[in-house]
Short mmCIF file of N, CA, C and O in Angstrom, two decimals:
data_model
loop_
_atom_site.label_atom_id
_atom_site.label_comp_id
_atom_site.label_asym_id
_atom_site.label_seq_id
_atom_site.Cartn_x
_atom_site.Cartn_y
_atom_site.Cartn_z
N MET P 24 -18.91 11.00 20.55
CA MET P 24 -17.68 10.57 20.07
C MET P 24 -16.63 11.83 20.30
O MET P 24 -16.88 12.93 19.80
N SER P 25 -15.57 11.40 20.91
CA SER P 25 -14.87 12.63 21.39
C SER P 25 -13.96 12.77 20.50
O SER P 25 -13.61 12.25 19.18
N ARG P 26 -12.76 13.92 20.34
CA ARG P 26 -12.03 14.01 19.40
C ARG P 26 -11.04 13.03 19.36
O ARG P 26 -10.62 13.00 18.03
N ARG P 27 -10.53 12.77 20.28
CA ARG P 27 -9.36 11.51 20.40
C ARG P 27 -10.03 10.48 19.32
O ARG P 27 -9.48 10.02 18.58
N GLN P 28 -11.31 9.67 19.90
CA GLN P 28 -11.87 8.92 18.96
C GLN P 28 -11.90 9.41 17.18
O GLN P 28 -12.00 8.56 16.49
N LEU P 29 -12.59 10.42 17.09
CA LEU P 29 -12.59 10.91 15.75
C LEU P 29 -11.66 10.85 15.00
O LEU P 29 -11.07 10.39 14.11
N ALA P 30 -10.30 11.35 15.79
CA ALA P 30 -9.19 11.15 15.14
C ALA P 30 -8.69 9.48 14.75
O ALA P 30 -8.11 9.33 13.88
N HIS P 31 -8.79 8.77 15.62
CA HIS P 31 -8.70 7.47 15.52
C HIS P 31 -9.44 6.87 14.39
O HIS P 31 -8.95 6.20 13.62
N ALA P 32 -10.71 7.09 14.37
CA ALA P 32 -11.55 6.76 13.43
C ALA P 32 -11.10 7.17 11.77
O ALA P 32 -10.92 6.55 10.76
N LEU P 33 -10.70 8.48 11.79
CA LEU P 33 -10.03 9.05 10.69
C LEU P 33 -8.54 8.38 10.15
O LEU P 33 -8.35 8.12 8.88
N LEU P 34 -8.03 7.94 11.16
CA LEU P 34 -6.98 7.42 10.93
C LEU P 34 -7.12 5.76 10.17
O LEU P 34 -6.43 5.21 9.26
N ILE P 35 -8.19 5.05 11.02
CA ILE P 35 -8.83 3.82 10.22
C ILE P 35 -8.88 4.24 8.65
O ILE P 35 -8.91 3.76 8.06
N LEU P 36 -10.04 5.28 8.32
CA LEU P 36 -10.33 5.64 7.08
C LEU P 36 -8.96 5.79 6.05
O LEU P 36 -9.19 5.62 5.08
N ALA P 37 -7.92 6.46 6.73
CA ALA P 37 -6.85 6.69 6.00
C ALA P 37 -6.23 5.52 5.54
O ALA P 37 -5.80 5.32 4.75
N GLY P 38 -6.17 4.38 6.35
CA GLY P 38 -5.61 3.26 6.15
C GLY P 38 -6.17 2.64 4.96
O GLY P 38 -5.91 2.02 4.19
N LEU P 39 -7.70 2.72 5.32
CA LEU P 39 -8.45 1.83 4.13
C LEU P 39 -8.23 2.55 2.74
O LEU P 39 -8.30 1.89 1.75
N GLY P 40 -8.35 3.89 2.88
CA GLY P 40 -7.94 4.57 1.54
C GLY P 40 -6.74 4.33 0.98
O GLY P 40 -6.61 3.78 -0.31
N LEU P 41 -5.65 4.11 2.02
CA LEU P 41 -4.28 3.47 1.32
C LEU P 41 -4.50 2.12 0.89
O LEU P 41 -3.99 2.08 -0.40
N MET P 42 -5.27 1.30 1.37
CA MET P 42 -5.47 -0.27 0.77
C MET P 42 -6.27 -0.27 -0.40
O MET P 42 -5.74 -0.61 -1.46
N ALA P 43 -7.23 0.78 -0.62
CA ALA P 43 -8.06 1.00 -1.70
C ALA P 43 -7.09 1.54 -2.80
O ALA P 43 -7.19 0.92 -3.95
N PHE P 44 -6.40 2.45 -2.81
CA PHE P 44 -5.49 2.95 -3.64
C PHE P 44 -4.59 1.60 -4.08
O PHE P 44 -4.15 1.60 -5.48
N GLY P 45 -3.97 1.02 -3.36
CA GLY P 45 -3.12 -0.11 -3.63
C GLY P 45 -3.85 -1.01 -4.66
O GLY P 45 -3.33 -1.56 -5.66
N ILE P 46 -5.20 -1.20 -3.94
CA ILE P 46 -5.80 -2.50 -4.84
C ILE P 46 -6.04 -1.67 -6.52
O ILE P 46 -6.04 -2.69 -7.19
N TRP P 47 -6.61 -0.57 -6.29
CA TRP P 47 -6.80 0.37 -7.65
C TRP P 47 -5.80 0.05 -8.53
O TRP P 47 -5.83 -0.14 -9.53
N ARG P 48 -4.31 0.57 -8.02
CA ARG P 48 -3.28 0.36 -8.82
C ARG P 48 -2.88 -1.03 -9.46
O ARG P 48 -2.24 -1.30 -10.38
N VAL P 49 -3.32 -2.00 -8.48
CA VAL P 49 -3.34 -3.49 -9.40
C VAL P 49 -4.03 -3.74 -10.41
O VAL P 49 -3.54 -4.20 -11.24
N ALA P 50 -5.26 -2.99 -10.32
CA ALA P 50 -6.37 -3.31 -11.23
C ALA P 50 -6.01 -2.43 -12.35
O ALA P 50 -6.76 -2.74 -13.63
N SER P 51 -5.34 -1.42 -12.30
CA SER P 51 -5.13 -0.33 -13.41
C SER P 51 -3.69 -0.33 -13.62
O SER P 51 -3.08 0.32 -12.91
N PRO P 52 -3.12 -0.93 -14.68
CA PRO P 52 -1.81 -1.36 -14.86
C PRO P 52 -1.27 -0.40 -15.78
O PRO P 52 0.00 -0.40 -16.27
N ASP P 53 -1.57 1.08 -15.75
CA ASP P 53 -1.28 2.07 -16.47
C ASP P 53 0.14 2.49 -16.02
O ASP P 53 0.55 2.45 -14.66
N VAL P 54 1.09 2.65 -16.71
CA VAL P 54 2.47 3.17 -16.24
C VAL P 54 2.74 4.70 -17.10
O VAL P 54 2.38 5.15 -18.39
N THR P 55 2.93 5.42 -16.23
CA THR P 55 3.38 6.93 -16.74
C THR P 55 4.53 7.56 -16.08
O THR P 55 5.36 6.96 -15.30
N CYS P 56 5.18 8.62 -16.78
CA CYS P 56 5.92 8.99 -16.94
C CYS P 56 5.97 10.68 -16.52
O CYS P 56 5.35 11.24 -17.20
N ARG P 57 5.66 11.09 -15.21
CA ARG P 57 5.33 12.62 -14.86
C ARG P 57 4.02 12.93 -15.24
O ARG P 57 3.85 13.71 -15.92
N GLY P 58 3.32 11.82 -15.32
CA GLY P 58 1.62 12.14 -15.70
C GLY P 58 1.51 11.76 -17.33
O GLY P 58 0.40 11.63 -17.59
N VAL P 59 2.16 11.34 -17.86
CA VAL P 59 2.17 11.06 -19.48
C VAL P 59 2.28 9.45 -19.55
O VAL P 59 3.18 8.79 -19.02
N PRO P 60 0.92 8.86 -19.90
CA PRO P 60 1.12 7.61 -20.32
C PRO P 60 2.36 6.92 -20.91
O PRO P 60 2.64 7.65 -22.07
N MET P 61 2.80 5.91 -20.65
CA MET P 61 4.03 5.38 -21.34
C MET P 61 3.35 3.99 -21.97
O MET P 61 2.44 3.50 -21.42
N GLY P 62 4.10 3.76 -22.96
CA GLY P 62 3.83 2.08 -23.93
C GLY P 62 5.09 1.56 -23.93
O GLY P 62 6.13 1.93 -23.61
N PRO P 63 4.96 0.39 -24.03
CA PRO P 63 6.44 -0.64 -24.45
C PRO P 63 7.34 0.15 -25.33
O PRO P 63 6.70 0.56 -26.40
N GLY P 64 8.75 0.41 -25.27
CA GLY P 64 9.40 0.53 -25.70
C GLY P 64 9.86 2.28 -25.18
O GLY P 64 10.74 2.80 -25.77
N ASP P 65 8.86 3.24 -24.76
CA ASP P 65 9.03 4.37 -24.19
C ASP P 65 10.04 4.42 -23.11
O ASP P 65 10.24 3.24 -22.11
N VAL P 66 10.73 5.46 -22.93
CA VAL P 66 11.68 5.82 -21.91
C VAL P 66 11.44 6.84 -20.90
O VAL P 66 10.81 7.97 -21.56
N CYS P 67 11.60 6.94 -19.83
CA CYS P 67 11.45 8.05 -18.91
C CYS P 67 12.71 8.47 -18.74
O CYS P 67 13.62 7.93 -17.73
N HIS P 68 12.95 9.97 -18.42
CA HIS P 68 14.13 10.63 -18.06
C HIS P 68 14.05 11.08 -16.68
O HIS P 68 13.02 11.99 -16.55
N LYS P 69 14.42 10.98 -15.51
CA LYS P 69 14.42 11.19 -14.75
C LYS P 69 15.83 12.07 -14.11
O LYS P 69 16.83 11.65 -14.21
N ASN P 70 15.56 13.29 -13.49
CA ASN P 70 16.45 14.09 -12.98
C ASN P 70 16.74 13.73 -11.48
O ASN P 70 15.72 13.39 -10.78
N ASP P 71 18.04 13.55 -10.92
CA ASP P 71 18.49 13.23 -9.85
C ASP P 71 19.25 14.49 -9.16
O ASP P 71 20.44 14.98 -9.54
N PHE P 72 18.35 15.29 -8.67
CA PHE P 72 19.22 16.48 -8.18
C PHE P 72 19.98 16.56 -6.87
O PHE P 72 20.47 17.22 -6.62
N SER P 73 20.13 15.04 -6.49
CA SER P 73 20.92 15.22 -5.32
C SER P 73 22.35 15.28 -5.91
O SER P 73 23.52 15.38 -5.44
N LYS P 74 22.69 14.88 -7.15
CA LYS P 74 23.86 14.83 -8.02
C LYS P 74 23.85 15.96 -8.96
O LYS P 74 22.85 15.38 -10.25
N LEU P 75 24.53 16.86 -9.21
CA LEU P 75 24.69 17.96 -10.27
C LEU P 75 24.55 17.36 -11.69
O LEU P 75 25.63 16.69 -11.77
N GLY P 76 23.49 17.57 -12.48
CA GLY P 76 23.81 16.91 -13.92
C GLY P 76 23.48 15.69 -14.17
O GLY P 76 23.76 15.07 -15.06
N SER P 77 22.88 14.91 -12.96
CA SER P 77 22.95 13.58 -13.35
C SER P 77 21.32 13.14 -13.90
O SER P 77 20.36 13.71 -13.15
N GLU P 78 21.42 12.21 -14.63
CA GLU P 78 20.21 11.89 -15.08
C GLU P 78 20.00 10.54 -15.26
O GLU P 78 20.72 9.94 -15.54
N GLN P 79 18.77 9.67 -14.62
CA GLN P 79 18.61 8.46 -14.82
C GLN P 79 17.53 8.36 -16.05
O GLN P 79 16.46 8.97 -15.85
N VAL P 80 17.42 7.01 -16.61
CA VAL P 80 16.82 6.90 -17.73
C VAL P 80 15.87 5.57 -17.16
O VAL P 80 16.84 4.56 -16.86
N GLN P 81 14.70 5.41 -17.14
CA GLN P 81 13.85 4.03 -17.12
C GLN P 81 13.23 3.80 -18.10
O GLN P 81 12.62 4.53 -18.76
N SER P 82 13.21 2.49 -18.37
CA SER P 82 12.28 1.87 -19.60
C SER P 82 10.76 1.77 -19.31
O SER P 82 10.84 1.63 -18.05
N TYR P 83 9.89 1.57 -19.90
CA TYR P 83 8.61 1.29 -19.55
C TYR P 83 8.77 -0.04 -18.88
O TYR P 83 7.81 0.11 -17.89
N GLU P 84 9.32 -0.92 -19.17
CA GLU P 84 9.47 -2.29 -18.33
C GLU P 84 10.16 -2.12 -16.87
O GLU P 84 9.33 -2.79 -15.98
N GLU P 85 10.86 -1.30 -16.77
CA GLU P 85 11.37 -1.10 -15.56
C GLU P 85 10.64 -0.23 -14.63
O GLU P 85 10.32 -0.76 -13.31
N ARG P 86 9.90 0.76 -15.16
CA ARG P 86 8.84 1.40 -14.50
C ARG P 86 7.70 0.57 -14.08
O ARG P 86 7.24 0.67 -13.07
N ARG P 87 7.47 -0.21 -14.72
CA ARG P 87 6.20 -1.37 -14.69
C ARG P 87 6.47 -2.30 -13.75
O ARG P 87 5.87 -2.49 -12.58
N HIS P 88 7.67 -2.94 -13.51
CA HIS P 88 8.23 -3.54 -12.64
C HIS P 88 8.35 -2.75 -11.18
O HIS P 88 7.89 -3.57 -10.22
N ALA P 89 8.85 -1.95 -11.36
CA ALA P 89 8.60 -0.99 -9.98
C ALA P 89 7.66 -0.71 -9.11
O ALA P 89 7.05 -0.79 -8.29
N ALA P 90 6.90 -0.30 -10.36
CA ALA P 90 5.42 -0.24 -9.85
C ALA P 90 4.65 -1.43 -9.07
O ALA P 90 3.76 -1.44 -7.98
N ARG P 91 4.88 -2.56 -9.97
CA ARG P 91 4.39 -3.78 -9.44
C ARG P 91 4.76 -4.36 -8.05
O ARG P 91 4.48 -4.79 -7.20
N LEU P 92 6.36 -3.91 -7.81
CA LEU P 92 6.99 -4.63 -6.66
C LEU P 92 6.23 -3.35 -5.18
O LEU P 92 6.42 -3.81 -4.40
N SER P 93 5.85 -1.98 -5.90
CA SER P 93 5.40 -1.16 -4.67
C SER P 93 4.00 -1.64 -4.38
O SER P 93 3.48 -1.02 -3.12
N GLN P 94 3.33 -2.21 -4.85
CA GLN P 94 1.79 -2.30 -4.68
C GLN P 94 1.63 -3.16 -3.77
O GLN P 94 0.68 -2.54 -2.80
N PRO P 95 2.04 -4.36 -3.39
CA PRO P 95 1.91 -4.70 -2.16
C PRO P 95 2.53 -4.36 -0.88
O PRO P 95 1.52 -4.45 0.12
N VAL P 96 3.43 -3.58 -0.85
CA VAL P 96 3.70 -2.49 0.10
C VAL P 96 2.90 -1.76 0.69
O VAL P 96 2.46 -1.33 1.82
N VAL P 97 2.39 -1.00 -0.55
CA VAL P 97 1.36 0.09 -0.16
C VAL P 97 -0.47 -0.68 0.29
O VAL P 97 -0.69 0.25 1.52
N ILE P 98 -0.55 -1.92 -0.08
CA ILE P 98 -1.66 -2.41 0.67
C ILE P 98 -1.48 -2.92 2.13
O ILE P 98 -2.46 -2.63 2.81
N VAL P 99 -0.17 -3.49 2.08
CA VAL P 99 -0.05 -3.95 3.70
C VAL P 99 0.24 -2.45 4.76
O VAL P 99 -0.38 -2.76 5.77
N LEU P 100 0.93 -1.61 4.03
CA LEU P 100 1.10 -0.53 4.82
C LEU P 100 -0.33 0.09 5.34
O LEU P 100 -0.46 0.46 6.50
N GLY P 101 -1.00 0.52 4.19
CA GLY P 101 -2.49 0.65 4.56
C GLY P 101 -3.44 -0.18 5.80
O GLY P 101 -4.07 0.20 6.40
N ALA P 102 -3.19 -1.66 5.54
CA ALA P 102 -3.70 -2.51 6.52
C ALA P 102 -3.20 -2.26 7.77
O ALA P 102 -3.88 -2.48 8.85
N GLY P 103 -1.90 -1.93 7.63
CA GLY P 103 -1.24 -1.52 9.01
C GLY P 103 -1.79 -0.61 9.87
O GLY P 103 -2.07 -0.42 11.09
N VAL P 104 -2.02 0.57 9.06
CA VAL P 104 -2.52 1.91 9.51
C VAL P 104 -4.02 1.59 10.21
O VAL P 104 -4.11 2.29 11.29
N ALA P 105 -4.67 0.89 9.25
CA ALA P 105 -6.19 0.77 9.76
C ALA P 105 -6.02 -0.01 10.82
O ALA P 105 -6.89 0.11 11.82
N ALA P 106 -5.48 -1.09 11.07
CA ALA P 106 -5.16 -1.72 12.26
C ALA P 106 -5.04 -1.18 13.45
O ALA P 106 -5.38 -1.08 14.40
N PHE P 107 -3.93 -0.25 13.14
CA PHE P 107 -3.35 0.65 14.62
C PHE P 107 -4.64 1.70 14.69
O PHE P 107 -4.72 1.65 16.05
N GLY P 108 -5.07 2.21 13.74
CA GLY P 108 -6.24 3.12 14.40
C GLY P 108 -7.30 2.11 14.89
O GLY P 108 -8.08 2.79 15.98
N THR P 109 -7.73 1.16 14.56
CA THR P 109 -8.53 0.30 15.11
C THR P 109 -8.02 0.10 16.84
O THR P 109 -9.01 0.34 17.43
N ALA P 110 -6.97 -0.40 16.82
CA ALA P 110 -6.42 -0.71 18.31
C ALA P 110 -6.47 0.61 19.05
O ALA P 110 -6.91 0.43 20.23
N LEU P 111 -6.15 1.73 18.56
CA LEU P 111 -6.22 3.12 19.22
C LEU P 111 -7.74 3.21 19.76
O LEU P 111 -7.79 3.64 20.73
N LEU P 112 -8.49 3.18 18.75
CA LEU P 112 -10.07 3.41 18.98
C LEU P 112 -10.57 2.69 19.99
O LEU P 112 -11.16 2.94 20.98
N ALA P 113 -10.20 1.30 19.82
CA ALA P 113 -10.77 0.25 21.03
C ALA P 113 -10.18 0.73 22.33
O ALA P 113 -11.03 0.46 23.29
N ALA P 114 -9.23 0.81 22.53
CA ALA P 114 -8.17 1.13 23.75
C ALA P 114 -8.77 2.34 24.14
O ALA P 114 -9.19 2.47 25.64
N ASP P 115 -9.30 3.38 23.61
CA ASP P 115 -9.75 4.78 24.09
C ASP P 115 -11.08 4.42 24.55
O ASP P 115 -11.69 5.09 25.61
N ARG P 116 -12.01 3.47 23.94
CA ARG P 116 -13.07 3.31 24.04
C ARG P 116 -13.25 2.49 25.58
O ARG P 116 -14.03 2.81 26.27
N ARG P 117 -12.37 1.70 25.72
CA ARG P 117 -12.44 0.98 26.86
C ARG P 117 -12.00 1.71 28.24
O ARG P 117 -12.32 1.61 28.94
N ARG P 118 -11.10 2.66 27.93
CA ARG P 118 -10.59 3.59 28.87
C ARG P 118 -11.50 4.55 29.11
O ARG P 118 -11.78 5.13 30.26
N SER P 119 -12.48 4.99 28.39
CA SER P 119 -13.72 6.07 28.65
C SER P 119 -14.87 5.44 29.27
O SER P 119 -15.66 6.19 29.54
N GLN P 120 -15.00 4.18 29.09
CA GLN P 120 -16.16 3.25 29.83
C GLN P 120 -16.03 3.60 31.31
O GLN P 120 -15.07 3.31 32.19
N PRO P 121 -17.08 3.92 31.99
CA PRO P 121 -17.21 4.15 33.56
C PRO P 121 -16.91 2.66 34.16
O PRO P 121 -17.20 1.59 33.31
N ALA P 122 -16.29 2.83 35.36
CA ALA P 122 -16.02 1.24 36.02
C ALA P 122 -17.37 0.67 36.43
O ALA P 122 -18.28 1.72 37.04
N ALA P 123 -17.94 -0.27 36.25
CA ALA P 123 -18.84 -0.97 36.96
C ALA P 123 -18.88 -1.20 38.31
O ALA P 123 -17.93 -1.63 38.92
#
């Protein structure tokens, strides 16, 4: 396996890992604020460094909803990366085969 093919295989593995992470997050509904678990009624204070002195507050429900919306995106993105890596690997293998 050439270095290029190894890079394509690693890209496939990265995509599969991203998909697995998204699926794991679907199965694990924990909501956190900077690594601290949150529960119903809790709020998370986020600083917006683009605007001096600006602070955003998100409730547990808002953070949970945002996490739920991002999970399908992560899974589809992982599938896309894995498919792209597979296409690159297949094209590279076809290109490297000697002509008959």
